[in-house]
Short mmCIF file of C-alpha atoms and ligand atoms in Angstrom, two decimals:
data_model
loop_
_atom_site.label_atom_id
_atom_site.label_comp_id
_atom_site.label_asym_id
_atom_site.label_seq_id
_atom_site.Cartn_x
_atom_site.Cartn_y
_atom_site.Cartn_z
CA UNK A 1 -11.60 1.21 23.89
CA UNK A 2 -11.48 3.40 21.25
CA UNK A 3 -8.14 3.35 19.04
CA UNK A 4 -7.10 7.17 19.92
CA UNK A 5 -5.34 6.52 22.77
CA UNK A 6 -4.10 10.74 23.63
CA UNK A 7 -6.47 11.73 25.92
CA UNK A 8 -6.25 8.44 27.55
CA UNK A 9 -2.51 8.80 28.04
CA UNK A 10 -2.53 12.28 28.99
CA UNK A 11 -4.86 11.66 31.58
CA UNK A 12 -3.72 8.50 33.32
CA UNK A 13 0.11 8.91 33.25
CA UNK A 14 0.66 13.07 33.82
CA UNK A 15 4.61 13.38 33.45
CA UNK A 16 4.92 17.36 33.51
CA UNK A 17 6.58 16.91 37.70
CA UNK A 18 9.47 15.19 35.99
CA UNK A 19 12.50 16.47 34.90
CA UNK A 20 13.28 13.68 32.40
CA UNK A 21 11.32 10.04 31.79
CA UNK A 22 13.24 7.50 30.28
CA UNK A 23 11.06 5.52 27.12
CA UNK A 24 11.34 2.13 26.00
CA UNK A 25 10.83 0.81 22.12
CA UNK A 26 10.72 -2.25 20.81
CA UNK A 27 9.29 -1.10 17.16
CA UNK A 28 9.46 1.66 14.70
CA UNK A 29 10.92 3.65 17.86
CA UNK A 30 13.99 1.67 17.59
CA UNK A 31 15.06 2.83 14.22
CA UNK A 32 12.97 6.16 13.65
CA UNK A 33 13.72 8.37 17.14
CA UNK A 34 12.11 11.53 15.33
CA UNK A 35 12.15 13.60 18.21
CA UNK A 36 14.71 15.15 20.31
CA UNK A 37 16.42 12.75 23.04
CA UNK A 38 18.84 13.84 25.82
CA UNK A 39 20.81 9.77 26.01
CA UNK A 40 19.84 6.43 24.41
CA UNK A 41 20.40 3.12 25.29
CA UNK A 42 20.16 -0.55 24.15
CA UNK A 43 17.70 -1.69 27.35
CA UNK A 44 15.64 -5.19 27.64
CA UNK A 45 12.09 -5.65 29.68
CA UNK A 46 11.00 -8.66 30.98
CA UNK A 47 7.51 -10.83 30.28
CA UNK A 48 6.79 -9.60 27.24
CA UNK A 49 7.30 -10.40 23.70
CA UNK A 50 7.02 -8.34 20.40
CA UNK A 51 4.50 -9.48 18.04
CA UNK A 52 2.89 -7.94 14.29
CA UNK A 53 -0.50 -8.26 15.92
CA UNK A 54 -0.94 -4.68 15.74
CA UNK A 55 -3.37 -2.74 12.97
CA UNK A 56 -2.00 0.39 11.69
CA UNK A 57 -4.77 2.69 10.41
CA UNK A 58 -2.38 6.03 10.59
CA UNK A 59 1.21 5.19 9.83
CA UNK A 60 1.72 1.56 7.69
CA UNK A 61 -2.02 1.45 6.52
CA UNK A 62 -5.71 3.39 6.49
CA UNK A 63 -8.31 2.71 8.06
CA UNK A 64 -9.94 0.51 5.37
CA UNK A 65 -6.82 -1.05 4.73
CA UNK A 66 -5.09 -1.64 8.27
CA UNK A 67 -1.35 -2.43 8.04
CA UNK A 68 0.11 -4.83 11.04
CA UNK A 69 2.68 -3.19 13.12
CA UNK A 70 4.36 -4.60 16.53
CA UNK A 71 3.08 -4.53 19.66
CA UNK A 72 3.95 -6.55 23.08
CA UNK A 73 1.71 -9.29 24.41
CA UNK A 74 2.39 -10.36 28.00
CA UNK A 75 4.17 -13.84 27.69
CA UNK A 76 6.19 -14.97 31.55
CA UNK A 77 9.66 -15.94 31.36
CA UNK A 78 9.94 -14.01 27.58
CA UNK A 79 12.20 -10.79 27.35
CA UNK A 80 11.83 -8.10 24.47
CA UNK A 81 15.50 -5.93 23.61
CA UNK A 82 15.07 -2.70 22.00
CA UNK A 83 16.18 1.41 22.15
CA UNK A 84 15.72 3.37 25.53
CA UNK A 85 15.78 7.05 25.38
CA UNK A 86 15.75 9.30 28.18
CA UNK A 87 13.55 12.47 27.28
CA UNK A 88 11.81 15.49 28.73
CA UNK A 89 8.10 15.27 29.52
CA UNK A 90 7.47 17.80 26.51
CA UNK A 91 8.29 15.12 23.90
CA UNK A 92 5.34 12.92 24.92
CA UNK A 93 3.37 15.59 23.14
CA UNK A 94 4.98 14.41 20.10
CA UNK A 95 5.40 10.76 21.10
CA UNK A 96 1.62 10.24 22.08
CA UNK A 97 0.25 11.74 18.86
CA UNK A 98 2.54 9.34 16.80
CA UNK A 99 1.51 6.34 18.97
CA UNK A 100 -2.35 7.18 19.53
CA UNK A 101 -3.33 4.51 17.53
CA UNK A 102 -4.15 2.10 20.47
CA UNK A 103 -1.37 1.95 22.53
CA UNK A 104 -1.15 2.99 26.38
CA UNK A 105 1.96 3.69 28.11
CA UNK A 106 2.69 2.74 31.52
CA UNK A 107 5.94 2.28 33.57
CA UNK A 108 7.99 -0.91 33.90
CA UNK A 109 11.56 -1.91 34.48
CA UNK A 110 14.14 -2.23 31.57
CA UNK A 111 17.52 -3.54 32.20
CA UNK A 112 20.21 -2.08 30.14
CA UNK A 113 21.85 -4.14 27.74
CA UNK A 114 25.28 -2.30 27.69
CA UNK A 115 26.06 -2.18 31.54
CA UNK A 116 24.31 -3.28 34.98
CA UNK A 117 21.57 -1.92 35.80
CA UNK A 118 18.18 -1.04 35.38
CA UNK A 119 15.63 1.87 35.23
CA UNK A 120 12.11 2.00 35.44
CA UNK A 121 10.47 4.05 32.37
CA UNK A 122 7.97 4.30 29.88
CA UNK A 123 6.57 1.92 27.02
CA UNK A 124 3.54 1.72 24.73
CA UNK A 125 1.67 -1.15 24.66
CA UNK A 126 -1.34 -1.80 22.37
CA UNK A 127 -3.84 -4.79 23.59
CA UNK A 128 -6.62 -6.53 22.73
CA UNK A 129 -8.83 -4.28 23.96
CA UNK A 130 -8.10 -1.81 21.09
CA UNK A 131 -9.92 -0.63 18.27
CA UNK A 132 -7.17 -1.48 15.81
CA UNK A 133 -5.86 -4.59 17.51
CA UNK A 134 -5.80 -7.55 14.30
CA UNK A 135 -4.72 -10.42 16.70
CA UNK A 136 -2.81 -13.37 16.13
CA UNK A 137 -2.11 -14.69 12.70
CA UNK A 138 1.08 -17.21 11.12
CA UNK A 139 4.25 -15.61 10.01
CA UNK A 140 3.49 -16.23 6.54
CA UNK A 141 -0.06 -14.28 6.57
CA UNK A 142 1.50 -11.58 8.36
CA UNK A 143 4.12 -10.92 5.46
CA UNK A 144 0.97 -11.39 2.88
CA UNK A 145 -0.38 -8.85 4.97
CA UNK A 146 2.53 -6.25 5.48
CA UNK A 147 3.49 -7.07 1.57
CA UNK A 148 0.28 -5.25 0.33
CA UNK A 149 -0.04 -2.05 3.06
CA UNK A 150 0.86 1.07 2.97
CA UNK A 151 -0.29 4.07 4.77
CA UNK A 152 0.91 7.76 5.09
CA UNK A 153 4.71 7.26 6.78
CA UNK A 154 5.27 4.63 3.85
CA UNK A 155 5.58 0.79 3.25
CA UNK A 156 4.56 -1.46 5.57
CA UNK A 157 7.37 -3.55 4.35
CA UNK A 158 10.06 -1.08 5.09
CA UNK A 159 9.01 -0.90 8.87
CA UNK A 160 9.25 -4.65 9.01
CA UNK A 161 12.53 -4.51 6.72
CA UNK A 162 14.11 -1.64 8.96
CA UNK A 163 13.04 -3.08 12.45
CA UNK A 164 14.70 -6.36 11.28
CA UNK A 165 17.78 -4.82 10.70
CA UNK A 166 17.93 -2.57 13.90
CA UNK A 167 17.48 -5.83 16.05
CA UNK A 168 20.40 -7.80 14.18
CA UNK A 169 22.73 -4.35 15.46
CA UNK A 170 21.61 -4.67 18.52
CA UNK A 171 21.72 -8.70 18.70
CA UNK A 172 18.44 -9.38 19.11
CA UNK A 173 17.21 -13.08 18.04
CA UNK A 174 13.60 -12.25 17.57
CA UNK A 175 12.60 -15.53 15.58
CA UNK A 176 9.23 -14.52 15.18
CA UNK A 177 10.24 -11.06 13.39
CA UNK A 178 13.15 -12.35 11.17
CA UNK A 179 10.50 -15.05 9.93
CA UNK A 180 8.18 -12.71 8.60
CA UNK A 181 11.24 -10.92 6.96
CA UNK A 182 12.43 -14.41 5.61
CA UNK A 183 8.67 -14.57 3.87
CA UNK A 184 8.74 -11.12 3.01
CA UNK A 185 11.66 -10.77 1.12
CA UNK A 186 10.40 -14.15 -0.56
CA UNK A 187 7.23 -12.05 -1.58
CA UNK A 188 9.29 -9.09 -3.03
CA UNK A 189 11.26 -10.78 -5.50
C1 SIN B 201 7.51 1.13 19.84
O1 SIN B 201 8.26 1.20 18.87
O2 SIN B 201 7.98 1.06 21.00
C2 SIN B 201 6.02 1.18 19.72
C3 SIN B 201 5.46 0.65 18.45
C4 SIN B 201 5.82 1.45 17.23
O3 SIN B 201 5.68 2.68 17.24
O4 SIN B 201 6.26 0.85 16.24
#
């Protein structure tokens, strides 16, 4: 599959018959909502779990010089807490561009995190099937990694820095996330 995933997306999941779709993130979309949003929410899915195994050719890195950014792997029994925000189909103009570097959306369940409930909604997955999928790798060779990229919306380190932080306000333990920033911050003194 080719790593420009906007024609796929338009094409497989039209949205225009809605009147608002609700969108889960679990990464950068946590912390940088740079698009207009009529209600967020802290929300949790279940079976998957967020992992750096992501390349980055258009945000954190180029295409010679990927950087790793998250993505969700299927794992049963796991659960992944992030940002929900409920949108108009209009955004996904917007929100498909910034993700078209591998990742599909489809809908799934999340369970909100402040109240009962659940919704069913939209998140962006990138698999191994992608262009720009890196694959598995230790904690400390993904902070090697993320310590040298950069692409053209900045550090690699500051997305790993800032998702860090926006998990800890939402009180997410994700161990496998707040070991990379252990060995990152290591690296950048
Ligand atoms: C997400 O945040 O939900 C997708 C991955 C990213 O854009 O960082």
């Amino acid at each position: 599959m080719s790593h420009n995933t906007i024609e796929l997306n338009r094409q497989q999941q039209p949205l225009d018959h809605l009147e608002s779709v609700w969108l889960f993130g679990y990464g950068s979309l946590i912390y940088k909502a740079d698009f207009p949003y009529l209600q967020r929410r802290p929300a949790r899915i279940h079976g998957w779990q967020r992992r750096f195994w992501q390349g980055s050719h258009d945000h954190r890195g180029t295409p010679q010089a990927p950087g790793r950014v998250a993505t969700l792997v299927p794992v049963e029994d796991a659960h992944c807490a992030g940002m929900a925000y409920e949108v108009t189909p209009d955004v996904f103009e917007h929100l498909d561009h910034r993700e078209k570097n591998g990742y599909l959306r489809f809908f799934t369940p999340f369970e909100w995190l402040d109240g009962g409930g659940s919704v069913e909604g939209l998140v962006y997955v990138a698999n191994a099937s992608n262009a720009a999928w890196l694959g598995e790798a230790d904690e400390q060779e993904i902070a090697r990694h993320i310590a040298r990229s950069e692409g053209p919306s900045g550090k690699n380190s500051e997305y790993l820095l800032r998702l860090a932080e926006a998990l800890r306000e939402i009180d997410e333990q994700d161990d496998h996330v707040f070991a990379i920033e252990r060995e990152l911050r290591r690296l950048m003194v």
